[in-house]
mmCIF file of C-alpha atoms in Angstrom:
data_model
loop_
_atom_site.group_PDB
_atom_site.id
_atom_site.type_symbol
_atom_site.label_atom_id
_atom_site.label_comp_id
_atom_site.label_asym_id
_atom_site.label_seq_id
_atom_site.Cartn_x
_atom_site.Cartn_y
_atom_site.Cartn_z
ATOM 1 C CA UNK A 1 0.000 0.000 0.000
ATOM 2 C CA UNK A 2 3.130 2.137 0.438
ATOM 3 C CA UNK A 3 4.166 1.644 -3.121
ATOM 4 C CA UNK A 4 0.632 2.717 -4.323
ATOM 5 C CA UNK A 5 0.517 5.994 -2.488
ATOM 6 C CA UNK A 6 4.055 6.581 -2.961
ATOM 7 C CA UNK A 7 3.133 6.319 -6.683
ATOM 8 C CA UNK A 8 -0.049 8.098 -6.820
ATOM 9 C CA UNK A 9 1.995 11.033 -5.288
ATOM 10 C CA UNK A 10 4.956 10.560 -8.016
ATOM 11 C CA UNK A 11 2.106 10.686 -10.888
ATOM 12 C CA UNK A 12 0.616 14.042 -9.334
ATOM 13 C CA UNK A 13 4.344 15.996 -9.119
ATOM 14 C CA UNK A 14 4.323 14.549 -13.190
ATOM 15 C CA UNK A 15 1.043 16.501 -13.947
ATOM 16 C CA UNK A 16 2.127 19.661 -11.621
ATOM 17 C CA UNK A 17 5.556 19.334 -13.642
ATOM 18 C CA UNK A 18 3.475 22.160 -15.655
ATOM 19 C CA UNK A 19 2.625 24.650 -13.564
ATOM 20 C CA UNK A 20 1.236 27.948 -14.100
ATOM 21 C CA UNK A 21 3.598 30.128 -16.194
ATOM 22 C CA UNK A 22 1.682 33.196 -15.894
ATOM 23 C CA UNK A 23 3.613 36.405 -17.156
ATOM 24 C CA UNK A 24 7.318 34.486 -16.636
ATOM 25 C CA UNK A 25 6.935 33.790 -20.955
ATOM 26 C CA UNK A 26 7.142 37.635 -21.627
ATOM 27 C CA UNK A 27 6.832 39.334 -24.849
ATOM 28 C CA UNK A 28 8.585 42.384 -25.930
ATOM 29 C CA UNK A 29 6.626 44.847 -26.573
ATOM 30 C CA UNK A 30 7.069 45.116 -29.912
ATOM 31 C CA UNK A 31 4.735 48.183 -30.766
ATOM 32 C CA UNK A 32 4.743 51.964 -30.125
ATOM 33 C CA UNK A 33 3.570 53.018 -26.864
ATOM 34 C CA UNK A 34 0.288 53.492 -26.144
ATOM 35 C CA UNK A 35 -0.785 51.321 -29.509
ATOM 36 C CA UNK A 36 -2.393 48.063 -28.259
ATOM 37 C CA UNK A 37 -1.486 44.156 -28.981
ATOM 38 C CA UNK A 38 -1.951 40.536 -28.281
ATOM 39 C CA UNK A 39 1.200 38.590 -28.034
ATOM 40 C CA UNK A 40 0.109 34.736 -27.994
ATOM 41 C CA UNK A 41 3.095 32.806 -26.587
ATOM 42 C CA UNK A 42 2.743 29.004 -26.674
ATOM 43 C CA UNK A 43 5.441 27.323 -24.586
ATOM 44 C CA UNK A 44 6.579 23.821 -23.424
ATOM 45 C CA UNK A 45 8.640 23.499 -19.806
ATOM 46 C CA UNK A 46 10.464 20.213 -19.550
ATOM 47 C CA UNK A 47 10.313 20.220 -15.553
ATOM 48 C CA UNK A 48 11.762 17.455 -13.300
ATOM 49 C CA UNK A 49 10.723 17.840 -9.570
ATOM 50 C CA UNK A 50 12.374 17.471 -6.190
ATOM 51 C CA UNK A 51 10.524 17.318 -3.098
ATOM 52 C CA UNK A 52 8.360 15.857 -0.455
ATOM 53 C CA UNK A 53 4.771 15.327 0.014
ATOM 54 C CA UNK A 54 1.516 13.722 2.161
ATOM 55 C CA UNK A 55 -1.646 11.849 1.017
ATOM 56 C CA UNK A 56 -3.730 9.699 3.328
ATOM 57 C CA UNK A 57 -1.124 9.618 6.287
ATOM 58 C CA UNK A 58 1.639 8.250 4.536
ATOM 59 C CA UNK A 59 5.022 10.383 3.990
ATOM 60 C CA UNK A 60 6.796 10.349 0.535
ATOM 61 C CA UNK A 61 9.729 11.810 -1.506
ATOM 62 C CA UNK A 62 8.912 13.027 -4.749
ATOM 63 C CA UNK A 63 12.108 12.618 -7.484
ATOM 64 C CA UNK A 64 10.764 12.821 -10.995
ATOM 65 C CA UNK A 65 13.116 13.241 -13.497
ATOM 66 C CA UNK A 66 12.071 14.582 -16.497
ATOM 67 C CA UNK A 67 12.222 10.858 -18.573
ATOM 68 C CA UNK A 68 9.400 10.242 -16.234
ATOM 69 C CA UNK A 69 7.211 12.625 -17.138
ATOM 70 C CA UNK A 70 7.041 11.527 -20.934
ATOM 71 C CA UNK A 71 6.138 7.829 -20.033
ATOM 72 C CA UNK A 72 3.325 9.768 -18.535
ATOM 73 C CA UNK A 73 1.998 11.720 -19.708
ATOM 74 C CA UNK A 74 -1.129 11.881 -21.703
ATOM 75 C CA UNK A 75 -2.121 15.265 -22.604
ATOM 76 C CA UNK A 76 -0.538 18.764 -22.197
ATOM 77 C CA UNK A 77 -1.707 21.755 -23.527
ATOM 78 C CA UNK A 78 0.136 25.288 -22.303
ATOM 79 C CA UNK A 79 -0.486 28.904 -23.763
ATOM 80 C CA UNK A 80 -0.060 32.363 -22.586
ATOM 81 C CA UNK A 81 -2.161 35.444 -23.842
ATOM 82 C CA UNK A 82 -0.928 39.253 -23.033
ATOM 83 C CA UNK A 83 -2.638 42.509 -24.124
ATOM 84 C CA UNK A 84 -0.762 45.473 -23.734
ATOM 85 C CA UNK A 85 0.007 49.089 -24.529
ATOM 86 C CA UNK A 86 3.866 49.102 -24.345
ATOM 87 C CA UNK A 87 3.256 51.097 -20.447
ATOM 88 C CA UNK A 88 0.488 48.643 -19.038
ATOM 89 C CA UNK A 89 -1.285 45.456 -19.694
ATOM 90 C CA UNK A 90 -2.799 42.387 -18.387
ATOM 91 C CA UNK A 91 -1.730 38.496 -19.261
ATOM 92 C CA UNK A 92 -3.750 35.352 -19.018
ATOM 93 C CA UNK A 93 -2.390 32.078 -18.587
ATOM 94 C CA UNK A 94 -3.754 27.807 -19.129
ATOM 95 C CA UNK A 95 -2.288 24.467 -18.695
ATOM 96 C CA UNK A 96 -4.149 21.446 -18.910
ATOM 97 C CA UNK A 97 -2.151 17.900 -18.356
ATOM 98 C CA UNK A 98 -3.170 14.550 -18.170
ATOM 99 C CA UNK A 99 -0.803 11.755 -16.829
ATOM 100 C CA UNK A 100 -1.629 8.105 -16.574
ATOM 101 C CA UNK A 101 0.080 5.163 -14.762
ATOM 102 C CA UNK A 102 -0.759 1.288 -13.838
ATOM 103 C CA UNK A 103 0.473 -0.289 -10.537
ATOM 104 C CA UNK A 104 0.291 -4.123 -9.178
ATOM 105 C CA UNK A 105 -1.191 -4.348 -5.431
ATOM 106 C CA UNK A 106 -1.682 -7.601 -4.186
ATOM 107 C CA UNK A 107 -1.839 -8.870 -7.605
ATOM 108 C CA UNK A 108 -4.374 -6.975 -9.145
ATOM 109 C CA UNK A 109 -3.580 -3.515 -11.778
ATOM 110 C CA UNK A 110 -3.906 -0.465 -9.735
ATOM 111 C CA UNK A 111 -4.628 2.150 -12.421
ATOM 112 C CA UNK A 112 -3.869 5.893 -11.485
ATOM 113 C CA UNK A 113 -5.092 8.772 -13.474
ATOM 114 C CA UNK A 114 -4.070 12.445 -12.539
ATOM 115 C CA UNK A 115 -5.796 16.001 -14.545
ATOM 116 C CA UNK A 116 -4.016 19.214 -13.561
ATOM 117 C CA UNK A 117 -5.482 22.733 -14.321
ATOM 118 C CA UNK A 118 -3.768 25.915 -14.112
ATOM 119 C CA UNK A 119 -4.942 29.133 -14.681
ATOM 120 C CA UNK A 120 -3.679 32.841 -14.271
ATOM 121 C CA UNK A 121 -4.237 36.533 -14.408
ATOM 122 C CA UNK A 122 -2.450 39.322 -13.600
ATOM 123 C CA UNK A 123 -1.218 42.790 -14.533
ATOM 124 C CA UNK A 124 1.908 44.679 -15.310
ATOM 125 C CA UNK A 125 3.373 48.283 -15.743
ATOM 126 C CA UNK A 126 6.417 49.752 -16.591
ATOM 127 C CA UNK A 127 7.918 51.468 -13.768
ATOM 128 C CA UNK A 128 11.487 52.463 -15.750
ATOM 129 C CA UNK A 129 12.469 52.016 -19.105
ATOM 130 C CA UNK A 130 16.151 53.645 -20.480
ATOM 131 C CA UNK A 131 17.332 53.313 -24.246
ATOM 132 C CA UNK A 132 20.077 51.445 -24.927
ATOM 133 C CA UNK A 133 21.105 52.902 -28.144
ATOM 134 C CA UNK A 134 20.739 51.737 -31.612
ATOM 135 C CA UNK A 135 17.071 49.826 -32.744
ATOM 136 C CA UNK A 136 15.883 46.382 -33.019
ATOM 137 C CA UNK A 137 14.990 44.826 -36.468
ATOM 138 C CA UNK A 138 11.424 45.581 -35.302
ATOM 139 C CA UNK A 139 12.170 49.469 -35.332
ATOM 140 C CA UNK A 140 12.181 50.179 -31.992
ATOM 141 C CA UNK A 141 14.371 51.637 -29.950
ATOM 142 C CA UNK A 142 16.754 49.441 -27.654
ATOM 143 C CA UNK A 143 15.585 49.202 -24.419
ATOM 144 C CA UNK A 144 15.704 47.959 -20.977
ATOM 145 C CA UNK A 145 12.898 48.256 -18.321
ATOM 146 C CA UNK A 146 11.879 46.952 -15.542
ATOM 147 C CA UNK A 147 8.005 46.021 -15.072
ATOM 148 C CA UNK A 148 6.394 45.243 -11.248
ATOM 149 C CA UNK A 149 3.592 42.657 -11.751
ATOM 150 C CA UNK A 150 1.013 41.244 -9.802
ATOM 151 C CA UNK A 151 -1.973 38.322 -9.930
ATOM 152 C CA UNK A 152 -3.725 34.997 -8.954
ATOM 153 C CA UNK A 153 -2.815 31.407 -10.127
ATOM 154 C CA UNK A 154 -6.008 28.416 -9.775
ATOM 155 C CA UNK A 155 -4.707 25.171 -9.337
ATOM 156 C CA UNK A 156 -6.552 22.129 -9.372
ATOM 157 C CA UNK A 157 -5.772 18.731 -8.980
ATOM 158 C CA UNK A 158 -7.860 15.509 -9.800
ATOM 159 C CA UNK A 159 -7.035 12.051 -8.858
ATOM 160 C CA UNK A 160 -8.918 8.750 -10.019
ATOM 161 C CA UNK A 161 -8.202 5.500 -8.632
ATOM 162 C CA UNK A 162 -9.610 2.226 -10.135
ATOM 163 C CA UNK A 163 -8.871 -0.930 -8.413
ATOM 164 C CA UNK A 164 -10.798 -4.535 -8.498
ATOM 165 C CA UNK A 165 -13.869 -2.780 -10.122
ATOM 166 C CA UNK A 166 -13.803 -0.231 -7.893
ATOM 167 C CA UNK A 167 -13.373 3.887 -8.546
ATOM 168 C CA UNK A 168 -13.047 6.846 -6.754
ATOM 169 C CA UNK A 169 -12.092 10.629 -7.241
ATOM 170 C CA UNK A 170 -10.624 13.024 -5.432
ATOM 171 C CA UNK A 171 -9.765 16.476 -5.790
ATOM 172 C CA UNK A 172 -7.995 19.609 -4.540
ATOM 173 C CA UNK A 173 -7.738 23.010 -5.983
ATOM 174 C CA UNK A 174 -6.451 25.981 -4.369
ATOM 175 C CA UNK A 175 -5.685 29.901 -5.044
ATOM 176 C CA UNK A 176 -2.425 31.582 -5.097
ATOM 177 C CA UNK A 177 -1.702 35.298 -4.932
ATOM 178 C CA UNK A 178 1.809 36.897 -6.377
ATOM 179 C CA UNK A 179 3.472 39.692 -6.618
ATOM 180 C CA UNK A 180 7.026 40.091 -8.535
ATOM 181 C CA UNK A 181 9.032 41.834 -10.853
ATOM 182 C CA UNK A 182 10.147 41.648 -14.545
ATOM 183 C CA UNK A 183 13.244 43.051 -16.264
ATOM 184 C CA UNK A 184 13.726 43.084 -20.140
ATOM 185 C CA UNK A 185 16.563 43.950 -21.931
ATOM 186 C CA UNK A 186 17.443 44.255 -25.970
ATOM 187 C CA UNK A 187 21.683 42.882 -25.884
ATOM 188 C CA UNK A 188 21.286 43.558 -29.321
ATOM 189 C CA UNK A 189 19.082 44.706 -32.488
ATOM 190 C CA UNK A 190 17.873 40.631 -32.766
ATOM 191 C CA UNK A 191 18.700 39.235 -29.133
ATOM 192 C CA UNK A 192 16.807 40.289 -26.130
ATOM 193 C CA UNK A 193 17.038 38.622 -22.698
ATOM 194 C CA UNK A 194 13.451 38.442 -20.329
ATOM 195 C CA UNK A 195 13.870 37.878 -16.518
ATOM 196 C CA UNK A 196 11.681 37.602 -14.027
ATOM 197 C CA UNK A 197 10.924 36.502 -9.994
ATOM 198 C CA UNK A 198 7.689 36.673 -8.158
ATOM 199 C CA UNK A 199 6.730 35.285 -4.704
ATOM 200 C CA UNK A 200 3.163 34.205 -3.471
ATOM 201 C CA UNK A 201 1.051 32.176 -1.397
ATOM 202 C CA UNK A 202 0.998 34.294 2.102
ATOM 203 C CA UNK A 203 -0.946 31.835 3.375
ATOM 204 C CA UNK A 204 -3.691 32.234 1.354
ATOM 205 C CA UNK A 205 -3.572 29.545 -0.489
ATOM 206 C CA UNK A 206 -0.337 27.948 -0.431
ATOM 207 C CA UNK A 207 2.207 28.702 2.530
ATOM 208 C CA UNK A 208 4.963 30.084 0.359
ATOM 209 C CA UNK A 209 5.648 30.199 -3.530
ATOM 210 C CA UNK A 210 8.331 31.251 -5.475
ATOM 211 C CA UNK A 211 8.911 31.444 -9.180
ATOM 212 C CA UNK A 212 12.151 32.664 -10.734
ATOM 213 C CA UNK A 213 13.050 32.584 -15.037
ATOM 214 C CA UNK A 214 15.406 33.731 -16.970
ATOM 215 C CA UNK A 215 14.632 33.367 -21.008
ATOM 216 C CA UNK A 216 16.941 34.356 -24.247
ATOM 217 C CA UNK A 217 14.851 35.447 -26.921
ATOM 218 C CA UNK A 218 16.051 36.075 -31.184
ATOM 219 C CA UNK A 219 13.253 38.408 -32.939
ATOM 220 C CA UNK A 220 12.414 37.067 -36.589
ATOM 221 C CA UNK A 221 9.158 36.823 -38.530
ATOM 222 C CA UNK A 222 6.901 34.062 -38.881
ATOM 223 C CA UNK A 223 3.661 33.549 -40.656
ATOM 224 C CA UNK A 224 4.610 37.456 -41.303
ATOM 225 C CA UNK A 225 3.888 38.755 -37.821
ATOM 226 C CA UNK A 226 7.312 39.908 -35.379
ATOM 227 C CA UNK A 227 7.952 36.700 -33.329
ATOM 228 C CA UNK A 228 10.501 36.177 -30.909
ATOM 229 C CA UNK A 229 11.385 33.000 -30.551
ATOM 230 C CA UNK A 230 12.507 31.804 -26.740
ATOM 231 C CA UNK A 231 14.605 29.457 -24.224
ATOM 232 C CA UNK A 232 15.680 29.492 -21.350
ATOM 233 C CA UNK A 233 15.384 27.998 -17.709
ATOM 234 C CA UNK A 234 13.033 28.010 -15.063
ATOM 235 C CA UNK A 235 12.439 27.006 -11.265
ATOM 236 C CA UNK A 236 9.152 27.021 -9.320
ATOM 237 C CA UNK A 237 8.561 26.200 -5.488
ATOM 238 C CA UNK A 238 5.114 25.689 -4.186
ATOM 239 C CA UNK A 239 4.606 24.641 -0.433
ATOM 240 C CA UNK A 240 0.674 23.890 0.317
ATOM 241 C CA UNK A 241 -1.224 21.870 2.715
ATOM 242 C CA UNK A 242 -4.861 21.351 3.285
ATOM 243 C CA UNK A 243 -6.935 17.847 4.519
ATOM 244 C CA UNK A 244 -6.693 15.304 2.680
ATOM 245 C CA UNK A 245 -9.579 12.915 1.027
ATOM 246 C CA UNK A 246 -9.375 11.289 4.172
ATOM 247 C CA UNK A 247 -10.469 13.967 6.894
ATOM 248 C CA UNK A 248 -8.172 12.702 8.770
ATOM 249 C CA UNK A 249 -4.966 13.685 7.587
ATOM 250 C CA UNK A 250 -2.928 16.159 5.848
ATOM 251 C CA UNK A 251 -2.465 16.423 1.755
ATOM 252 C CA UNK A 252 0.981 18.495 1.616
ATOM 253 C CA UNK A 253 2.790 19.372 -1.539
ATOM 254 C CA UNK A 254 6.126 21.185 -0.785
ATOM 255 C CA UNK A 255 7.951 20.632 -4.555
ATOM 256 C CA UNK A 256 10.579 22.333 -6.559
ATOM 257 C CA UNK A 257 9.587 22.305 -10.195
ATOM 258 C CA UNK A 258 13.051 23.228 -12.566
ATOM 259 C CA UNK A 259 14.406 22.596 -16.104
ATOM 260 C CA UNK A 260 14.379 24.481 -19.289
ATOM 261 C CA UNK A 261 11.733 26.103 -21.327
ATOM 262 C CA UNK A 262 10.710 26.383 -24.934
ATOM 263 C CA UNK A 263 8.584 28.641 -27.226
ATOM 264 C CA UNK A 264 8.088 31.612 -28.767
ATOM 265 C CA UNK A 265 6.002 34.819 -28.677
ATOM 266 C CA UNK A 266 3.508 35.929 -31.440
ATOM 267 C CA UNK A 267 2.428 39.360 -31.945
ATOM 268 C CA UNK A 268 -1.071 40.302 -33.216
#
């Protein structure tokens, strides 16, 4: 029964292996100020995950390595939306993943089934901005600024269990709030480099969060409309606890989420 639980909690850190990416895929805003866009920035994180966790009284580690996560996984779906100005805007965040996995207990199949939602909002303005000299291929000016940000990420996590004709489903879903800070720079008139940290939880949700990325992005065109395309690395904490399906005992999720990041950024 170990083994099962310990299992069931290694197939959840797979599907939180995508967590909420929020404003952390940031677009450069690649139009004059005050002239509105939508940047669309699909984005794949290939995530392995450290940490501990609780379900039903029993204590495990969780050590996924990313391998893992592709025997997995099902279904994954990620996408970020931002609409800005160039001074102020507001981004909008969803990741859907579905992860899968069979066990043997007392010789029958144990199958586990795991669906993880994620889904974010916040807002952003630029607070400082200095030119760097020159201009970017996009014709604008090279910059760097630095961009305080704030919002909510909705998590929700659903388990199903089916064992010697039996099923059952359980599920938690929680709110956390964040605040944090962005910095982008243009290194050059095709290269621009995106950083960003923000902390959350306060104990309104989740106990503590933090979520720190760091992305290199090359400008080109594609499908005719300025693109940047990105990579770059990227490390999420999340500490939570609440009662577990039980009612008796504790569900706790303290995880490190880290590994690199793909995609690029679309303007519209």
């Amino acid at each position: 029964m170990y083994h099962s639980i310990r299992s069931l909690m290694s197939v959840a850190a797979l599907s939180l292996a995508f967590p909420a990416f929020g404003a952390d895929f940031n677009a450069e805003r690649m139009a004059p100020e005050r002239e509105w866009a939508v940047i669309v920035s699909p984005y794949a994180w290939a995530a392995s995950l450290n940490g501990d966790g609780s379900l039903a009284g029993f204590d495990t580690d969780v050590d996924v390595p990313f391998s893992d996560v592709l025997k997995h996984l099902d279904f994954v779906v990620m996408g970020n939306v931002e609409i800005t100005n160039g001074f102020w805007g507001v981004y909008f965040d969803a990741q859907h993943v579905r992860t899968s996995q069979d066990e043997q207990l007392l010789a029958n199949e144990l199958d586990l089934g795991i669906k993880t939602t994620s889904l974010s909002a916040g807002a952003f303005f630029k607070a400082y901005e200095a030119e760097l000299g020159g201009q970017t291929v996009f014709n604008r000016p090279r910059t760097i600024s630095i961009e305080p940000t704030a919002g909510i990420r909705w998590t929700k996590l659903e388990g199903t269990v089916h064992f010697l004709g039996l099923s059952a489903q359980k599920s938690a879903d929680w709110v956390d709030p964040f605040i944090g800070l962005r910095v982008n720079a243009d290194l050059t008139d095709r290269w621009n480099l995106f950083s960003s940290v923000d902390v959350g939880g306060f104990d309104v949700g989740s106990k503590f969060t933090i979520n720190a990325q760091s992305y290199l992005g090359y400008r080109t065109t594609m499908f005719g409309k300025p693109t940047i395309l990105r990579a770059g690395y990227r490390v999420l904490h999340q500490d939570y606890e609440s009662d577990d399906f039980t009612g008796a005992n504790k569900f706790r999720w303290n995880v490190t989420q880290h590994g690199p990041v793909v995609g690029f950024s679309m303007r519209f």
